[in-house]
Coordinates of C-alpha atoms (C1' of nucleotides) in Angstrom, one line a residue:
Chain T
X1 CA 85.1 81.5 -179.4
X2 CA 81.7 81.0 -178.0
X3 CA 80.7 77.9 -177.0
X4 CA 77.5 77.6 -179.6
X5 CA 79.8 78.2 -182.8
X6 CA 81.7 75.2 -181.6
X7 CA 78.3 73.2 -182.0
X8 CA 77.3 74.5 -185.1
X9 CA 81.2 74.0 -186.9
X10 CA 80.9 70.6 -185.2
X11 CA 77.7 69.8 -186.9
X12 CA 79.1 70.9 -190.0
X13 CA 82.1 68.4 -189.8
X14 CA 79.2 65.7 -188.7
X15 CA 81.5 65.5 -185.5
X16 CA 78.7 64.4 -182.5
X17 CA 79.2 67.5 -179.6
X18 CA 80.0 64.7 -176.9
X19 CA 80.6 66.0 -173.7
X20 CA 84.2 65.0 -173.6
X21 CA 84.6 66.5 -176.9
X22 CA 83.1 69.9 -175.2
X23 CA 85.3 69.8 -172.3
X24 CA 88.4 68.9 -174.5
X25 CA 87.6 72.4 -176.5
X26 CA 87.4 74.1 -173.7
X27 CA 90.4 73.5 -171.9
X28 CA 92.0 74.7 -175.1
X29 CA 90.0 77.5 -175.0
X30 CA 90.5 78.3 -171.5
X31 CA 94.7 77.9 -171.8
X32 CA 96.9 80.8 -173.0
X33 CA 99.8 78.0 -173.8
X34 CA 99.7 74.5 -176.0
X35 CA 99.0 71.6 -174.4
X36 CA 100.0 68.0 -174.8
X37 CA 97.3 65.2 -174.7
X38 CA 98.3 64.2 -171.3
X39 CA 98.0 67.9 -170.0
X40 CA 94.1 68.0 -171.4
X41 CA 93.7 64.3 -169.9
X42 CA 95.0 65.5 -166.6
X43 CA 93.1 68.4 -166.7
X44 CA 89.9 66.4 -167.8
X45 CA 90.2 63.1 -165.2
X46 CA 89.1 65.5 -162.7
X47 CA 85.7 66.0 -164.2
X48 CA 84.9 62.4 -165.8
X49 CA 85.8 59.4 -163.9
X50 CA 86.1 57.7 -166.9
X51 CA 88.5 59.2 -169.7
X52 CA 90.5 57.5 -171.5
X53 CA 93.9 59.0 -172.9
X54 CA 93.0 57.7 -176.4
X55 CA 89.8 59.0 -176.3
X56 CA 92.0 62.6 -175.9
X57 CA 94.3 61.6 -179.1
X58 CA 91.0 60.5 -181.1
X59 CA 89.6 64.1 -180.6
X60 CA 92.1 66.1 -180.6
X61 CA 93.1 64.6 -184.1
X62 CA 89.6 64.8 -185.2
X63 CA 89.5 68.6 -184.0
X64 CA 92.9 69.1 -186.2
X65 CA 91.0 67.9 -189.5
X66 CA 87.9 69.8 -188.7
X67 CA 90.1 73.2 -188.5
X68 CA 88.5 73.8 -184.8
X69 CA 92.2 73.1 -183.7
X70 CA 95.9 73.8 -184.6
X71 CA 98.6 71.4 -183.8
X72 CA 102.0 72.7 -183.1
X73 CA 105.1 71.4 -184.6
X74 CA 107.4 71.4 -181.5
X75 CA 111.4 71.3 -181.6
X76 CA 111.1 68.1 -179.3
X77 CA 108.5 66.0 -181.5
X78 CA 105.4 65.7 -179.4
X79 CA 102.0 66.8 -180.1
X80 CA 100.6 69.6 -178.9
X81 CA 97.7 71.6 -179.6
X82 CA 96.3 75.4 -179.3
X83 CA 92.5 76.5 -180.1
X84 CA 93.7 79.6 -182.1
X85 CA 90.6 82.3 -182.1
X86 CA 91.8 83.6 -185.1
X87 CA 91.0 81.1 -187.7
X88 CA 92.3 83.6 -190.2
X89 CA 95.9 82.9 -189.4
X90 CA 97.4 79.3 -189.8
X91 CA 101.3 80.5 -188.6
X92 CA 102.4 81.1 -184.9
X93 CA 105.5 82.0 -183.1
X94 CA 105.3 79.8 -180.2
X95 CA 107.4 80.3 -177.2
X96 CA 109.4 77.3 -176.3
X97 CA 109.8 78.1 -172.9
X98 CA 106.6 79.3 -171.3
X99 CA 104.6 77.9 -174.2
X100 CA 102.7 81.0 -175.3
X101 CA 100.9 81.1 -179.1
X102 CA 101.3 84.1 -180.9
X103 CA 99.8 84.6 -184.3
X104 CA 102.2 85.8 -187.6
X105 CA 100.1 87.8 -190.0
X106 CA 102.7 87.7 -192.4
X107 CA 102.1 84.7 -194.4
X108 CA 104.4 83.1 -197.4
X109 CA 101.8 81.2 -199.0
X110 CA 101.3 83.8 -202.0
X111 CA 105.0 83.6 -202.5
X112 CA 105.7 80.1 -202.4
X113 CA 103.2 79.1 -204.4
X114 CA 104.2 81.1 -207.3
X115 CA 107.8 80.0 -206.5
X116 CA 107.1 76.0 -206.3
X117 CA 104.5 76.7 -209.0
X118 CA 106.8 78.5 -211.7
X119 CA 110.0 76.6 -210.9
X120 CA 109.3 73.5 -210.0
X121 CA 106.1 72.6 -211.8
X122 CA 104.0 71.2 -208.2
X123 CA 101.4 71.4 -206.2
X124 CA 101.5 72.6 -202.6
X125 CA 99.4 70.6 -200.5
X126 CA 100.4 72.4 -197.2
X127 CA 102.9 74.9 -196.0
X128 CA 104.5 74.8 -192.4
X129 CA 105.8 78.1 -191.0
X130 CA 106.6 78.4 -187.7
X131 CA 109.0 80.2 -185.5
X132 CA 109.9 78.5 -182.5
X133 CA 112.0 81.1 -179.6
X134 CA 111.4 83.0 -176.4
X135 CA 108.7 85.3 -175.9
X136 CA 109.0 88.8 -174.4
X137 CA 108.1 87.4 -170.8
X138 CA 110.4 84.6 -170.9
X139 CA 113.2 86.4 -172.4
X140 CA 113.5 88.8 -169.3
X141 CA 114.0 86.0 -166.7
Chain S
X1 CA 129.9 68.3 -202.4
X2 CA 132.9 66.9 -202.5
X3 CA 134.5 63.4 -200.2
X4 CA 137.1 65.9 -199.3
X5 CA 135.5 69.0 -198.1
X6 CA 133.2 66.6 -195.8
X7 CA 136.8 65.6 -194.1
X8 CA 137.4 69.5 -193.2
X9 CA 133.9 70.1 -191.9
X10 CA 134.0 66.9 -189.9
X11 CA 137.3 67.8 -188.0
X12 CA 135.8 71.2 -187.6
X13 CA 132.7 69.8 -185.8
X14 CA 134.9 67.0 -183.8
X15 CA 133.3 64.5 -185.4
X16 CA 135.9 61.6 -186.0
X17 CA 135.5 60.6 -190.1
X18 CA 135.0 57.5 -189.2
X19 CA 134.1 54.3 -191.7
X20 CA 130.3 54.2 -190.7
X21 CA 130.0 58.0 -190.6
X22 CA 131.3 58.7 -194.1
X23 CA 129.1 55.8 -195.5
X24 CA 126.2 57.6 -194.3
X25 CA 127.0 60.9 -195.6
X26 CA 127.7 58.9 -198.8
X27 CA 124.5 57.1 -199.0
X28 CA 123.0 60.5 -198.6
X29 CA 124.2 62.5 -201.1
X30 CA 123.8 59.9 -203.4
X31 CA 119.9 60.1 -202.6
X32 CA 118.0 61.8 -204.8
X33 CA 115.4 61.5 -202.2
X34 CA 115.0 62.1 -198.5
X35 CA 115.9 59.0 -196.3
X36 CA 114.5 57.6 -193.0
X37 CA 117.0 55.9 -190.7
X38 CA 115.8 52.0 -191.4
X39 CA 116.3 52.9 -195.5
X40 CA 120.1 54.2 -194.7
X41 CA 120.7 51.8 -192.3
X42 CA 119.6 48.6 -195.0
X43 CA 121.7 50.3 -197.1
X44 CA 124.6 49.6 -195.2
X45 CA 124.2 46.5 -193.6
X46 CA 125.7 45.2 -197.3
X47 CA 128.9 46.8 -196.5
X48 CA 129.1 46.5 -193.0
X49 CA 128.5 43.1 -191.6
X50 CA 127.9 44.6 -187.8
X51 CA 126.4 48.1 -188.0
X52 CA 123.7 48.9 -185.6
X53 CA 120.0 50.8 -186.2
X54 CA 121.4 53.0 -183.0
X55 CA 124.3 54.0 -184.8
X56 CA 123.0 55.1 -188.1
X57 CA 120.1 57.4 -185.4
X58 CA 123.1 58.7 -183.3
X59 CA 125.2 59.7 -186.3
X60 CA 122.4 61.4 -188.1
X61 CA 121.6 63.9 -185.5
X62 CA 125.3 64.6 -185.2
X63 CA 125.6 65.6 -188.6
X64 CA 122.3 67.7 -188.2
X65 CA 123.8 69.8 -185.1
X66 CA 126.7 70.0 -187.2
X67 CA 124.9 71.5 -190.1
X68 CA 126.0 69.1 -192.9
X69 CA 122.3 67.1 -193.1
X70 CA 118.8 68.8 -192.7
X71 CA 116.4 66.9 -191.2
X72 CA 113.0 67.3 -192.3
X73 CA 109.6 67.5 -190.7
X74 CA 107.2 65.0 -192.4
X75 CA 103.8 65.0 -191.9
X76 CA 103.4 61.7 -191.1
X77 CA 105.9 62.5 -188.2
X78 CA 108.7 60.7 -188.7
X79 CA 112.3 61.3 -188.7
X80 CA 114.2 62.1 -192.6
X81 CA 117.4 63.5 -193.6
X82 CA 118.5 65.0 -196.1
X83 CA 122.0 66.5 -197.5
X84 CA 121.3 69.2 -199.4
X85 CA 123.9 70.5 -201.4
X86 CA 123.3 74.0 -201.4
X87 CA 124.1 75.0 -197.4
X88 CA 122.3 78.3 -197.9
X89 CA 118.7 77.5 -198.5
X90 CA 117.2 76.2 -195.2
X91 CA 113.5 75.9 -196.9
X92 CA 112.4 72.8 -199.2
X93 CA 109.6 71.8 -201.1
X94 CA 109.0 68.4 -200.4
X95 CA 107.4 65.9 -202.6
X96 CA 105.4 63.7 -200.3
X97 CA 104.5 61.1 -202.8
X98 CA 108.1 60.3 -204.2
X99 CA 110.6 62.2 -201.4
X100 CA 112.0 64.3 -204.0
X101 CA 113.7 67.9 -202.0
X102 CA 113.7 71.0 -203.8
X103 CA 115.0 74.3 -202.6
X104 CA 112.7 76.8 -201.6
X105 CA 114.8 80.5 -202.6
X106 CA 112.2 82.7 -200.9
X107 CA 113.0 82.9 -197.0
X108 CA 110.9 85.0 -195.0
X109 CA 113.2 84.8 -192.2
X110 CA 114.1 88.9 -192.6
X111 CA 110.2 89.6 -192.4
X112 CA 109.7 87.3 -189.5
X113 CA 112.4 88.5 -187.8
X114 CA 110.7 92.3 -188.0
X115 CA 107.3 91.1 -187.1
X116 CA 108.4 89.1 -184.3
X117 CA 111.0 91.8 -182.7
X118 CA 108.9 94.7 -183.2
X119 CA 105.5 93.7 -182.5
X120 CA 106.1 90.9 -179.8
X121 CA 109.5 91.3 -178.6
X122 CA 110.5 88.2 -178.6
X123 CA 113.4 86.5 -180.0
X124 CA 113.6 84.1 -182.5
X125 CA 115.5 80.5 -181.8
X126 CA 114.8 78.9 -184.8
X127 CA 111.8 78.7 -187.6
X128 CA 110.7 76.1 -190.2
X129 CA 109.3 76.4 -193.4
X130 CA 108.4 73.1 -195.1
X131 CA 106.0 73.2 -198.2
X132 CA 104.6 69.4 -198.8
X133 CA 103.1 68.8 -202.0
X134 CA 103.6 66.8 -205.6
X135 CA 106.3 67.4 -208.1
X136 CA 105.7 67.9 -211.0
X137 CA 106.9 64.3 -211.6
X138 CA 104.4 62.6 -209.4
X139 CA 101.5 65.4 -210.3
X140 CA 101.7 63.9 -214.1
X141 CA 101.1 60.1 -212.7
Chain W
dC1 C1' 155.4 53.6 -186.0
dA2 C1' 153.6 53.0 -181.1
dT3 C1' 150.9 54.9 -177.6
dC4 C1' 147.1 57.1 -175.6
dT5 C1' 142.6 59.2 -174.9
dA6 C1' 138.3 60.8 -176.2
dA7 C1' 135.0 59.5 -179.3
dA8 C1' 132.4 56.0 -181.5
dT9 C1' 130.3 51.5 -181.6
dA10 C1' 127.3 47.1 -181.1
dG11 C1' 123.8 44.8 -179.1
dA12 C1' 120.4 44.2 -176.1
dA13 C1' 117.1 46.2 -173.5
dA14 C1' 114.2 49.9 -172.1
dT15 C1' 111.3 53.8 -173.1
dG16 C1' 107.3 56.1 -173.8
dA17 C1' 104.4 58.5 -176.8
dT18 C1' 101.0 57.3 -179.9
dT19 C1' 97.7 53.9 -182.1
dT20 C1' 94.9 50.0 -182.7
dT21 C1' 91.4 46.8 -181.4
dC22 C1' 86.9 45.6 -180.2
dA23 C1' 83.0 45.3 -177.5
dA24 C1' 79.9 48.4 -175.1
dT25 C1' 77.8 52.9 -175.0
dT26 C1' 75.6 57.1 -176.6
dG27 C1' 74.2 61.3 -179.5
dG28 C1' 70.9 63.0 -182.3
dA29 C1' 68.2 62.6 -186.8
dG30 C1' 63.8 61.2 -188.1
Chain G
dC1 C1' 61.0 56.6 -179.0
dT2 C1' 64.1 54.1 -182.2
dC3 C1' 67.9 53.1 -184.5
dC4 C1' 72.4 53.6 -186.6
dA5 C1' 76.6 55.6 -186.9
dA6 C1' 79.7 57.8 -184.1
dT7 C1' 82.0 57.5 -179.8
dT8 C1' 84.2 55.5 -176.0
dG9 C1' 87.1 52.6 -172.4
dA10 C1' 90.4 49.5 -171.4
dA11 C1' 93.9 46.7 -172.6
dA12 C1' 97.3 45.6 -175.7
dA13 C1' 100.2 46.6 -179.5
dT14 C1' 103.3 49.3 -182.1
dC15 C1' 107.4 51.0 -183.1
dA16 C1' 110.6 54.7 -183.7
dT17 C1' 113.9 56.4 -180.7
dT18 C1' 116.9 56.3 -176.6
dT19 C1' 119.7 54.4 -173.0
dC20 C1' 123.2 51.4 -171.1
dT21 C1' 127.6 49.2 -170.8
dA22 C1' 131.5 47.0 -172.4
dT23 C1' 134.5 47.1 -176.3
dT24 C1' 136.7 49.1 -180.2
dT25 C1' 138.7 52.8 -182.9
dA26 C1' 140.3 57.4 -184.9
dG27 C1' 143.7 60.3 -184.9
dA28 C1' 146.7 63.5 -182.1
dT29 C1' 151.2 63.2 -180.2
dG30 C1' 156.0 61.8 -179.4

DNA sequence: CATCTAAATAGAAATGATTTTCAATTGGAG
DNA sequence: CTCCAATTGAAAATCATTTCTATTTAGATG
């Protein structure tokens, strides 16, 4: 994603294009696996003297709501996070080992909304699919 | 499901059926609802006069890895359980207002399993598919 | 039924990721 | 340039979850 239609989706979600902010999208950018906050603070202490680890939650979170960012549901309960080019697809099979991102095209959602809609009467406010396992790489070693 | 038929699947796990254990798997098939560790464990502070928080955490994940209680992902993060009666659907619809779990039939764990073999090679270790929304109970009110 | 062993437990303490607080700073619209 | 809302740092709090260790118990076996 280039670097200007982060400022102008940024403006749109009235989020401020702060430098930290800037440098927190591109790390994600730059990285072909999730990362945890403390990887992107890591990463980040290098190039401000002053970072704060919050300040990492804070946007990261506010990234999330402005769609900019996926979060990733992992098998051990932290947070992580992958800028996914394709905004387009919301699913992923992640690689548990190696952490690779790999988008699904197939999606549910057409399905299970006419199932939860038909059966059961409700709404769908949001749908989690994601298929944690090994990647090709990871699976040969 | 029946007292009984927990007592088979226990000693096939080599879980003991002990006092504390079955009261947890009783609390949580009487639920019509998902439960969180603190709500089970208030529960059973009535009958048990020394029954600790650890306990009710260590038992629930055994019962997970031994298939007779699905945990599920909230959004807010925190841990749930649920027994659901019907061992074959691994999907729910979860009502995120009143905690009421509802099968999901559809599984797109054959398509997945296709698009992740063919076109990425990987292999799969495990997936989720959690839709939160209302019921139709809580979409009225 | 008595014995024995691995499994289970309580209770306290530790852990550690995540969140909150609040005063100080800063981006960017006008 | 000014100003206000958004952002931030630093410290402290939160709080669900895990660890530790000594003690107890389930249930297999004789």
């Amino acid at each position: 994603m280039a670097q200007s239609s982060y400022l102008n989706e940024l403006k749109s979600k009235k989020l401020k294009a702060t430098p930290k902010r800037l440098a927190i999208l591109r790390v994600l950018s730059a990285a072909s696996v999730y990362l945890g906050p403390q990887e992107i603070w890591e990463q980040l202490k290098k190039d401000f003297k002053k970072l704060g680890l919050p300040t990492v939650y804070r946007n990261l979170e506010e990234l999330v709501d402005a769609g900019l960012v996926s979060r990733i549901i992992h098998p051990n309960r932290r947070l992580y996070y992958f800028l996914c080019e394709n905004r387009l697809q919301h699913h992923h099979f992640i690689c548990v080992q190696c952490g690779k991102v790999q988008d699904i095209s197939f999606c549910a959602e057409a399905q299970l909304l006419q199932e939860v809609d038909q059966i059961y009467g409700g709404k769908i406010l949001s749908h989690t699919l994601q298929v944690n396992g090994l990647c090709r790489c990871c699976l040969k070693h």
